[in-house]
CSV table of C-alpha atoms in Angstrom, one decimal:
chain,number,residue,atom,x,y,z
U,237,UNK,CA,118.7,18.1,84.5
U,238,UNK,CA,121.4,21.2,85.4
U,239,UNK,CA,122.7,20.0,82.1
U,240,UNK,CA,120.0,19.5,79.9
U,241,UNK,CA,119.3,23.5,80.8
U,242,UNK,CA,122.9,24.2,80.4
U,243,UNK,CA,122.1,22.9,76.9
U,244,UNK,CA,119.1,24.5,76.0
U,245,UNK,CA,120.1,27.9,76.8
U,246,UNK,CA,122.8,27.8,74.5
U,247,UNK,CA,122.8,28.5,70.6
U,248,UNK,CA,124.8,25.9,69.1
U,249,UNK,CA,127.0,27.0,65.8
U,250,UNK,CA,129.6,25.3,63.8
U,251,UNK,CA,131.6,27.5,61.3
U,252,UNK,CA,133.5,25.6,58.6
U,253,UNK,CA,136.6,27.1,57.2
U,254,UNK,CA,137.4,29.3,60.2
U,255,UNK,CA,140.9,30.6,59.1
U,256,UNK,CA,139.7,33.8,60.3
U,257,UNK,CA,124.0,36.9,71.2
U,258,UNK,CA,121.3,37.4,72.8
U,259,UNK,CA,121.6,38.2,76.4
U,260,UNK,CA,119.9,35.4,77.6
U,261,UNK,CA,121.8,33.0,75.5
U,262,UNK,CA,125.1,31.5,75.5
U,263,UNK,CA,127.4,30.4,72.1
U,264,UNK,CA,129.3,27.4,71.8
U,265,UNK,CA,131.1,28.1,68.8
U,266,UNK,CA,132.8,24.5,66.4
U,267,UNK,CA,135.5,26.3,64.2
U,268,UNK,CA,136.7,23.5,61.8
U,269,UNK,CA,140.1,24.1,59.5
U,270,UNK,CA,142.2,21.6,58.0
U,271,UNK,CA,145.0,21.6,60.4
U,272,UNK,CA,145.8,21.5,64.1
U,273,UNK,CA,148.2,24.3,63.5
U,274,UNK,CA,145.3,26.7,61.8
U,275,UNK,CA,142.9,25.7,64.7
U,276,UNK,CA,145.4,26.8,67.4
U,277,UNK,CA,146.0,29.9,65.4
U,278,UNK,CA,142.1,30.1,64.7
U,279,UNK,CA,141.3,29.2,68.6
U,280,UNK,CA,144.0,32.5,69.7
U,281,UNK,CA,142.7,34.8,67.8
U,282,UNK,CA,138.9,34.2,68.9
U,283,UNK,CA,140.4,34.1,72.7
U,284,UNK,CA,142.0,37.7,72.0
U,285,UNK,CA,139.0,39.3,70.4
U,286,UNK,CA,136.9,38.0,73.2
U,287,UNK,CA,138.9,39.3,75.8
U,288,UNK,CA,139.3,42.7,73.8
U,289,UNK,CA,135.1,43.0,73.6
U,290,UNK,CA,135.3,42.1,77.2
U,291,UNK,CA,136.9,44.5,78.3
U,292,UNK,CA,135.1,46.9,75.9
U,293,UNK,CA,132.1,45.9,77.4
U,294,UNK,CA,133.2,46.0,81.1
U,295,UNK,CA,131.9,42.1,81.5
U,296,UNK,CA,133.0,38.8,81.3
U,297,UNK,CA,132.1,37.0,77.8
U,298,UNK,CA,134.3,33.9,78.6
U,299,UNK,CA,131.3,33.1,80.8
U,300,UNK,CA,129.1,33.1,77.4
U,301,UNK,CA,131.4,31.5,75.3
U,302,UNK,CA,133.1,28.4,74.7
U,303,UNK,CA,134.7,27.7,71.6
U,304,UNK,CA,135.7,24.1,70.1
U,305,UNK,CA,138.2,23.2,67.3
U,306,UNK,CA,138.0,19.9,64.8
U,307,UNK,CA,139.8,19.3,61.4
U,308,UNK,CA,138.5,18.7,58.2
U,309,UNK,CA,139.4,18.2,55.2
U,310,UNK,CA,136.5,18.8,52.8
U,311,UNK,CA,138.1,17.3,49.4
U,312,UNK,CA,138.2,14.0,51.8
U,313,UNK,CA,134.8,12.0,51.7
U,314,UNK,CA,135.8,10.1,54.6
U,315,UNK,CA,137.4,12.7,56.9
U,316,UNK,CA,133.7,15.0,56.7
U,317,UNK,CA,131.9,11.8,57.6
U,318,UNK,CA,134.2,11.2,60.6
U,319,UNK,CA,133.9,15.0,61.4
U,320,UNK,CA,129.8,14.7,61.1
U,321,UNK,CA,130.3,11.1,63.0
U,322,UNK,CA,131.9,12.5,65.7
U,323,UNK,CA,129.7,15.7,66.2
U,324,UNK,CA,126.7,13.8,65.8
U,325,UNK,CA,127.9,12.1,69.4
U,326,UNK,CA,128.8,15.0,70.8
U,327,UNK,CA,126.2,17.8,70.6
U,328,UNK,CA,123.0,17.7,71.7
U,329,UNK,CA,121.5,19.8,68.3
U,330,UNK,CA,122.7,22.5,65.5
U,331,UNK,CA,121.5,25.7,65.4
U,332,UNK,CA,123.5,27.3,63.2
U,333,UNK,CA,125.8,26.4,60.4
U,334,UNK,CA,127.7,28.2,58.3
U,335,UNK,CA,129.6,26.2,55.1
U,336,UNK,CA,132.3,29.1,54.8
U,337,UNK,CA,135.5,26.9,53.5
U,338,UNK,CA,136.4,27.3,50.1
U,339,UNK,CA,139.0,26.8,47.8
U,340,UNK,CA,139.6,29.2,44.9
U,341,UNK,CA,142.4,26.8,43.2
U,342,UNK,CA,144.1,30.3,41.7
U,343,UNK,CA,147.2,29.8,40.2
U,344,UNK,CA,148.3,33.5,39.7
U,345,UNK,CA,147.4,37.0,38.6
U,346,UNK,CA,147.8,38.3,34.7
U,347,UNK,CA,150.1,41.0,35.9
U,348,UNK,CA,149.9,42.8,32.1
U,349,UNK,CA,145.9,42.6,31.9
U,350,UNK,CA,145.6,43.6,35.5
U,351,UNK,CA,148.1,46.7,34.8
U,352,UNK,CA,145.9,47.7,32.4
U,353,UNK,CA,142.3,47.1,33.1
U,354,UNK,CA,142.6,48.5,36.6
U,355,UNK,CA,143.4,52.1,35.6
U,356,UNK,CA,141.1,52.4,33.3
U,357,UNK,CA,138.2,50.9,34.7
U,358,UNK,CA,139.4,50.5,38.5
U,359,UNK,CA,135.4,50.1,40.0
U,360,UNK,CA,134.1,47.7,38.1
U,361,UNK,CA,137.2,45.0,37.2
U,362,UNK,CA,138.4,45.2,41.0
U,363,UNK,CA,134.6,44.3,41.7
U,364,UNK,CA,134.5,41.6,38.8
U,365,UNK,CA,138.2,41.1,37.7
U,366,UNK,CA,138.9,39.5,34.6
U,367,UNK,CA,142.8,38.9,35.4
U,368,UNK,CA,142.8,36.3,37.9
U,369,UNK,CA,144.4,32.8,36.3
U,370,UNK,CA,143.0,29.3,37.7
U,371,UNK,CA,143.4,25.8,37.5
U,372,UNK,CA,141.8,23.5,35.1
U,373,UNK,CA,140.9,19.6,36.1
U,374,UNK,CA,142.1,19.5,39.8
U,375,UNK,CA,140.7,16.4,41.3
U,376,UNK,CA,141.0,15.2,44.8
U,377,UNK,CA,143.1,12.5,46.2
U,378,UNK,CA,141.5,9.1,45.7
U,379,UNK,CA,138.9,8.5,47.7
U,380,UNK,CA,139.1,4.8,48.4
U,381,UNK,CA,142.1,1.7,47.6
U,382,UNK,CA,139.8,0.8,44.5
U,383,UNK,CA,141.6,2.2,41.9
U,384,UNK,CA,138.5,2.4,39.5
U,385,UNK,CA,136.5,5.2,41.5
U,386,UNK,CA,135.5,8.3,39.2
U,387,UNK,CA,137.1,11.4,39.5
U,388,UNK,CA,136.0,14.5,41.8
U,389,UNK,CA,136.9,17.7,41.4
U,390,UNK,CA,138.8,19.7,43.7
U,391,UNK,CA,137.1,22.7,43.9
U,392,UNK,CA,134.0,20.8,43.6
U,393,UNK,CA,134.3,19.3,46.8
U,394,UNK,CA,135.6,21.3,48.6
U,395,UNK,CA,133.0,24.4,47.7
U,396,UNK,CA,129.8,22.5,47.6
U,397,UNK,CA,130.3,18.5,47.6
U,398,UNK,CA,132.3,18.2,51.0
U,399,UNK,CA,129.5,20.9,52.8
U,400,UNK,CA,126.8,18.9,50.9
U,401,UNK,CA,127.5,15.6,52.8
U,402,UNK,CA,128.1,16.9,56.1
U,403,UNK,CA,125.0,18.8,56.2
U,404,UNK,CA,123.1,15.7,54.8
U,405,UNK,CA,124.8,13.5,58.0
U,406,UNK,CA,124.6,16.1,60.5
U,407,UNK,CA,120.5,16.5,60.2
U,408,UNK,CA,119.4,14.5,62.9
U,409,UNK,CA,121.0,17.5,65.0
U,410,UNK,CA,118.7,19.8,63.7
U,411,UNK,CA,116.0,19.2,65.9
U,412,UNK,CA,112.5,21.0,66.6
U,413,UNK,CA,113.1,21.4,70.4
U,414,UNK,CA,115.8,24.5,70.3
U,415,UNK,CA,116.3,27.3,72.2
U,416,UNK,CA,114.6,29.7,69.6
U,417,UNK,CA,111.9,27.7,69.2
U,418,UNK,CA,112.6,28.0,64.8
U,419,UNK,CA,114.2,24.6,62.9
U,420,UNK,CA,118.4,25.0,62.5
U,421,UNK,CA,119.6,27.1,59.8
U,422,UNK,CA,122.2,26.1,57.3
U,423,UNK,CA,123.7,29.1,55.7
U,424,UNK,CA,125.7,28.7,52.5
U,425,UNK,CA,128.5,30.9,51.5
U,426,UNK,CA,128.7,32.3,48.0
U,427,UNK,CA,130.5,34.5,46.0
U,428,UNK,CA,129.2,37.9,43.5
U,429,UNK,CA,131.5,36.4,41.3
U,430,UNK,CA,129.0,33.2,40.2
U,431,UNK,CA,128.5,33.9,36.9
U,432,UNK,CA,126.0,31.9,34.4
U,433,UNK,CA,128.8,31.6,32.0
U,434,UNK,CA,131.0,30.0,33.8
U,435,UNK,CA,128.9,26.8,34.7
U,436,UNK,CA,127.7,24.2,32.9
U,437,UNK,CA,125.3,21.5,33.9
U,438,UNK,CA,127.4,18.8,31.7
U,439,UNK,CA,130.3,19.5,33.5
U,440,UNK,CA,128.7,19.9,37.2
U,441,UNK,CA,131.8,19.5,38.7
U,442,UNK,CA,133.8,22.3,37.1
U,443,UNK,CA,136.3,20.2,36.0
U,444,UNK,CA,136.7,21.7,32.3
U,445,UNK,CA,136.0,25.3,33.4
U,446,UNK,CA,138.1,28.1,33.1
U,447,UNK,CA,137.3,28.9,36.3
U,448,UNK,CA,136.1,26.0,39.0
U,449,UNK,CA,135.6,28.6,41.9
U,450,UNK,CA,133.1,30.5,39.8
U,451,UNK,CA,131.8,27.3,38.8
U,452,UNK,CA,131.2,26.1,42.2
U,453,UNK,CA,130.0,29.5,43.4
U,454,UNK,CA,127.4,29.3,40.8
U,455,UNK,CA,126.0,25.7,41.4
U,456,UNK,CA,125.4,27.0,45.2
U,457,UNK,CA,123.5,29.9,44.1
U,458,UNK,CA,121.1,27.2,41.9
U,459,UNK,CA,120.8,24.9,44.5
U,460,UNK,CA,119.9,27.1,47.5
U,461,UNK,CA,118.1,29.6,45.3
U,462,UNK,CA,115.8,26.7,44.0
U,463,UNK,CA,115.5,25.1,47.4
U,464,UNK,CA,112.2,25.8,48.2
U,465,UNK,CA,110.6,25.5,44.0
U,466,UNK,CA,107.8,22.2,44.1
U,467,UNK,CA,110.2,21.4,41.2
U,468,UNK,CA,112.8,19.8,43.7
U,469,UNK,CA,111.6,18.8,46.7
U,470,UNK,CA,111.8,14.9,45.5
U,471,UNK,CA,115.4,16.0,45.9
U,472,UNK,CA,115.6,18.2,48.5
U,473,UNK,CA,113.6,15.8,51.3
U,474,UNK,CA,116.1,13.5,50.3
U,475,UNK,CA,119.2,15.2,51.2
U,476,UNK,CA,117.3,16.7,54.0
U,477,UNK,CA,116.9,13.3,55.4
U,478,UNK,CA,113.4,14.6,57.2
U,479,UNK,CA,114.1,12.5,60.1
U,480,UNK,CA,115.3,9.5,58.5
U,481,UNK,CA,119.2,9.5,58.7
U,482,UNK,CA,119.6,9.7,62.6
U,483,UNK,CA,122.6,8.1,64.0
U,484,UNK,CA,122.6,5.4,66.9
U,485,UNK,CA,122.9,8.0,69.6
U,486,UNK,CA,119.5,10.1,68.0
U,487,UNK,CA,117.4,7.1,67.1
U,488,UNK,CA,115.8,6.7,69.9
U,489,UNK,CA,115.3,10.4,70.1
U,490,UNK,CA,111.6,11.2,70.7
U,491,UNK,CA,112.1,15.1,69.4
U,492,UNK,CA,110.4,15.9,66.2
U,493,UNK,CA,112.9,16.0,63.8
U,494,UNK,CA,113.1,19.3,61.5
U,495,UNK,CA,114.3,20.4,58.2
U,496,UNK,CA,116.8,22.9,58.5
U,497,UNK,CA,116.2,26.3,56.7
U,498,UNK,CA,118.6,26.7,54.1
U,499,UNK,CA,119.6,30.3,52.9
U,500,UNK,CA,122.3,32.2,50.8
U,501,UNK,CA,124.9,34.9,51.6
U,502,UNK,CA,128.1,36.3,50.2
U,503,UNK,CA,130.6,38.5,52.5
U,504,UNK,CA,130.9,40.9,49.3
U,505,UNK,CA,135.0,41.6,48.6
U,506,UNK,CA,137.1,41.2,51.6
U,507,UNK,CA,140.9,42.1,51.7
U,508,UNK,CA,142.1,38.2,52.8
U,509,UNK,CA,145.0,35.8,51.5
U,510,UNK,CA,142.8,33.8,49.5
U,511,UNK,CA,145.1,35.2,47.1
U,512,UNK,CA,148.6,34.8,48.7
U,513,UNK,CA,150.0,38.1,48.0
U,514,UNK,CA,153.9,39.7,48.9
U,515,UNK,CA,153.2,42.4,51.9
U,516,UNK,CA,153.5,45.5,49.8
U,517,UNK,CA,151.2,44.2,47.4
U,518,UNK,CA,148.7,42.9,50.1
U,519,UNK,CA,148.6,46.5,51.3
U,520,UNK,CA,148.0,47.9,47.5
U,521,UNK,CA,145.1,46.1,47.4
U,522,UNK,CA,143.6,47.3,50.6
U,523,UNK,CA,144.3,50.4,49.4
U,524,UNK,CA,142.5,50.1,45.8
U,525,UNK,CA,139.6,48.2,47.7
U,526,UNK,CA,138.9,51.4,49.9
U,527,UNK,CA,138.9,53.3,46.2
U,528,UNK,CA,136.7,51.2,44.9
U,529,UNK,CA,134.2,50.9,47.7
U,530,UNK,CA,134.6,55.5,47.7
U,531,UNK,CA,134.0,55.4,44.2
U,532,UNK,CA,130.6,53.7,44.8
U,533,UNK,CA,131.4,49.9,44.5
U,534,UNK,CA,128.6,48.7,47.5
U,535,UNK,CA,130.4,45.3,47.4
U,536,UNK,CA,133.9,46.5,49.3
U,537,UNK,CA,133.7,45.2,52.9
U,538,UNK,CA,137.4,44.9,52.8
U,539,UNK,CA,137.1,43.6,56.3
U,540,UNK,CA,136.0,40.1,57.2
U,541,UNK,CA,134.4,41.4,60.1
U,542,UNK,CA,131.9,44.0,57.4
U,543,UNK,CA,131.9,40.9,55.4
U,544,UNK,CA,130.4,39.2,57.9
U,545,UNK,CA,127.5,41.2,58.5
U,546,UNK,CA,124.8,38.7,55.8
U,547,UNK,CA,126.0,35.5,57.3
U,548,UNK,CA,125.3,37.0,60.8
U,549,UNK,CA,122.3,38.6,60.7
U,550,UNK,CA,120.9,35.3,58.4
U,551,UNK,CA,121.7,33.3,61.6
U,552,UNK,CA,120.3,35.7,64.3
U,553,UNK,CA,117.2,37.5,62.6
U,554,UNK,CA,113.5,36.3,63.8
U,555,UNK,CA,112.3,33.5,61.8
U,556,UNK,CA,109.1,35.5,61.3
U,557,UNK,CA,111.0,37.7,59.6
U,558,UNK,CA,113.0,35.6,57.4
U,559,UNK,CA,109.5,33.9,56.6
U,560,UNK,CA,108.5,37.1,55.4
U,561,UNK,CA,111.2,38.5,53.4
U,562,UNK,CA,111.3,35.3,51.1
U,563,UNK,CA,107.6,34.3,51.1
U,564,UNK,CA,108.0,35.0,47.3
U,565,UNK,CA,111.7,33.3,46.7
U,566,UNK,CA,114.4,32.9,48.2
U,567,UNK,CA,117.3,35.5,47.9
U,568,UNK,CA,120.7,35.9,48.1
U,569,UNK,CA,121.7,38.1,50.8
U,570,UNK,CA,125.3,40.2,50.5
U,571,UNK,CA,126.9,42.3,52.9
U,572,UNK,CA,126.8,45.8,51.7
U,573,UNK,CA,128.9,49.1,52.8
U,574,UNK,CA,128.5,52.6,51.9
U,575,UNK,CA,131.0,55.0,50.7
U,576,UNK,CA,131.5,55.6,54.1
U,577,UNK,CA,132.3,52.2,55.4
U,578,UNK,CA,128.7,51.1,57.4
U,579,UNK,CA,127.8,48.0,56.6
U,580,UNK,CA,124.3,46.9,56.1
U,581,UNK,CA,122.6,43.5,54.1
U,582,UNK,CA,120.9,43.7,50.7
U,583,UNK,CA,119.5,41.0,48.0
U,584,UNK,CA,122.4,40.3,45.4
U,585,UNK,CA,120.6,39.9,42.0
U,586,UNK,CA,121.8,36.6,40.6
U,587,UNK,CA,121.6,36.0,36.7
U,588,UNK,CA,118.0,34.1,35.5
U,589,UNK,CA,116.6,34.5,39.0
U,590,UNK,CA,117.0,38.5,39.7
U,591,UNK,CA,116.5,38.8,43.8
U,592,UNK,CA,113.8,36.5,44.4
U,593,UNK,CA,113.0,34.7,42.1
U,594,UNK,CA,110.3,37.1,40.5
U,595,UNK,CA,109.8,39.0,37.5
U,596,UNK,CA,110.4,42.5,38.7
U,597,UNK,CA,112.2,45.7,37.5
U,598,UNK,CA,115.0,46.8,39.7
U,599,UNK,CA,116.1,50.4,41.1
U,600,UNK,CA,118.0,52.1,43.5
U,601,UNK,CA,120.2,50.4,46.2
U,602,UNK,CA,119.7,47.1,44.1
U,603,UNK,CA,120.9,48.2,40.7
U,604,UNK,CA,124.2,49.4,42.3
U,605,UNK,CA,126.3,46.3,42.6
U,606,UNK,CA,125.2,45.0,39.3
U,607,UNK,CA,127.4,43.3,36.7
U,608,UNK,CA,127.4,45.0,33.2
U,609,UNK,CA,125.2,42.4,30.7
U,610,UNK,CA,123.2,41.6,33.4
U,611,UNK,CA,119.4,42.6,32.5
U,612,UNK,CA,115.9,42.7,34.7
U,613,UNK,CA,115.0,38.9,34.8
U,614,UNK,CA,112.3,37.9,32.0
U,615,UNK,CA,110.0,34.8,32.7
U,616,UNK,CA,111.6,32.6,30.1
U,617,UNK,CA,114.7,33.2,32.5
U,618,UNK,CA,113.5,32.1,35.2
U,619,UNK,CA,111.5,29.3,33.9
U,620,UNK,CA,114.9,27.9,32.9
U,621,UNK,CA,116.5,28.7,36.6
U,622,UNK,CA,114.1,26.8,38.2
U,623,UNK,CA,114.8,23.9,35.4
U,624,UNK,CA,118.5,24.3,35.7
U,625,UNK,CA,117.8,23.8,39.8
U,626,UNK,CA,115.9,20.8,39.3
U,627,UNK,CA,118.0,18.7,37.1
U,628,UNK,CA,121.4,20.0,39.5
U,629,UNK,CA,119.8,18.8,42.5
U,630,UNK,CA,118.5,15.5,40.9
U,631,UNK,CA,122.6,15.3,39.7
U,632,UNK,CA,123.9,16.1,43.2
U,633,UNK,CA,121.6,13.8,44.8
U,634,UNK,CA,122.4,10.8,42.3
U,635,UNK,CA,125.7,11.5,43.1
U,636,UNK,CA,126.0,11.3,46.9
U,637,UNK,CA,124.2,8.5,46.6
U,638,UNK,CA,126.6,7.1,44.4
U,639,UNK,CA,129.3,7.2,46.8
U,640,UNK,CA,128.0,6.5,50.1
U,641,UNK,CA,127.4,3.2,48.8
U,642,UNK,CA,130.8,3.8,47.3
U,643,UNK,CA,132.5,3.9,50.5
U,644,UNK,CA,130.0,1.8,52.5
U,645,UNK,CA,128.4,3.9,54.4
């Protein structure tokens, strides 16, 4: 019994691509990376902040906190199934997760367009840059010894595909009976830079764009976005599992099973090495990110830890709340700064679906981060969103269907 209070006390969150609480409760935190090495580095560095903010706060967090590290390699069907396998017998529920791994697959910078557009127009192409050069067709390692499987694209995967199949196996941990008393929340990691041009439902996977990362970034924004329409809840139940996928350990489970509630964030820019940059021109960018943020860009976080601020405040904010700020549609939430470097959360307008899903006319705060071409949403627009949501998610669900019975499972 000591345990089953140890357990319900404690808010239970696993953070995917971690290269980087209430009083009463305490965190047991599941970083995954890639690599034993990047989990030890990952593991040192949340040790040393802890310690730091213990101090800081004259108490002892280590009490609160316990952290756990697993690999995973997301462009790997079979290593997210052994990850979700082995969590699945391990935790008692989810409460939080956040699907923050990505890959950008950028193969360099356009040094003579990017020496020219930033001068001139500094704000808005270090906001939206238009000199970044990508990969075109990367596909994953084969999946199984077949030899005849299809291709999947790299980026594919591992931005929305990999995520997409762990959440699916992992739902029998989200579970009604949580400390909170809410369902689990999944919260999905976008990008400002998902632009309608660069996806196309024909090529779902990204593997002819110029750009797969923008690609990807935008089927997420569809897909969570048009989570909750009547248009695709044939598909979404289905990936949701509603009960119906629980493992060996949960089937006997007499909890109500419950849906997870899905939302959307984006961390804004922050100064990283998603790009792998030489020191001096790491330190440039920094630089022309705090510019850009003090010339009014609202999307500069330059930190990870400003960046963070959506993603957080998705997974801690009163349900009631949540209920009510999206009882109209569901948004996409970004972490915002002012000139001045506080960070707050606003609705991102996204193109065809504006910030919730609603004809509406936009001003003030909201118009601020807004890409040039973009206009107020018009119903047509939207009408075609919700389409365009329906016919990806009946795509993404034919194809994880596809291969689990590809791979046996």
């Amino acid at each position: 019994m000591a345990g089953e209070s140890t357990a319900k006390d404690c808010l239970f969150v696993l953070l995917t691509g971690a290269n980087r609480q209430p009083p009463s409760l305490t965190l047991h935190l599941i970083t995954t990376t890639r690599d034993e090495r990047k989990s030890h580095d990952t593991l040192s560095k949340l040790s040393a902040h802890l310690r730091q903010k213990s101090r800081k706060l004259h108490t002892n967090l280590a009490s609160r906190v316990t952290f756990q590290a697993e690999q995973v390699d997301l462009t790997s069907l079979q290593s997210v199934h052994a990850l979700s396998t082995h969590l699945l017998n391990t935790l008692p529920r989810l409460d939080v997760v956040f699907l923050n791994a990505g890959y950008g697959g950028l193969t360099g910078i356009d040094w003579l367009r990017a020496a020219w557009v930033i001068p001139t127009d500094l704000r808005y192409e270090i906001t939206y840059p238009s000199y970044n050069l990508s990969a075109v067709g990367l596909t994953t390692t084969a999946q199984t010894s077949s030899g005849d499987e299809p291709p999947l694209g790299t980026v594919f995967t591992s931005n929305v595909f990999g995520h997409y199949i762990l959440v699916h196996q992992l739902c029998p941990l989200f579970t009604s009976a949580i400390t909170a008393q809410r369902s689990g929340r999944v919260i999905w990691i976008s990008s400002i830079e998902g632009y309608a041009s660069t996806f196309a439902l024909g090529d779902m996977q990204g593997l002819a764009a110029e750009s797969a990362y923008k690609s990807s970034k935008r089927l997420t924004d569809i897909l969570i976005l048009t989570s909750s329409r009547p248009s695709t809840q044939q598909y979404v139940s289905d990936f949701l599992g509603d009960g119906s996928n629980k493992s060996k350990k949960h089937e006997d489970d007499k909890r109500e099973a419950s849906r997870p509630d899905m939302y959307l964030a984006h961390p804004g820019i922050c100064a990283t090495s998603f790009v792998p940059l030489p020191f001096l021109l790491y330190w440039s960018m920094v630089l022309i990110f705090y510019l850009a943020r003090w010339l009014g860009s609202p999307w500069h976080t330059v930190s990870s830890y400003k960046g963070a601020a959506a993603p957080v405040w998705l997974a801690l904010a009163l349900q009631r709340e949540l209920d009510e700020l999206e009882v109209d549609g569901k948004s996409k939430w970004g972490s915002y700064v002012s000139r001045g470097g506080d960070e707050s959360v606003m609705r991102t307008e996204v193109e065809g679906w504006g910030v919730r899903g609603q004809v509406e006319s936009l001003e003030g705060k909201e118009l601020s981060g807004r890409r040039r071409g973009v206009r107020d949403l018009r119903m047509e627009e939207q009408e075609r969103f919700e389409e365009l949501g329906r016919e990806c998610w009946q795509q993404i669900e034919e194809l994880r269907s596809k291969w689990e019975q590809r791979l046996g499972w």
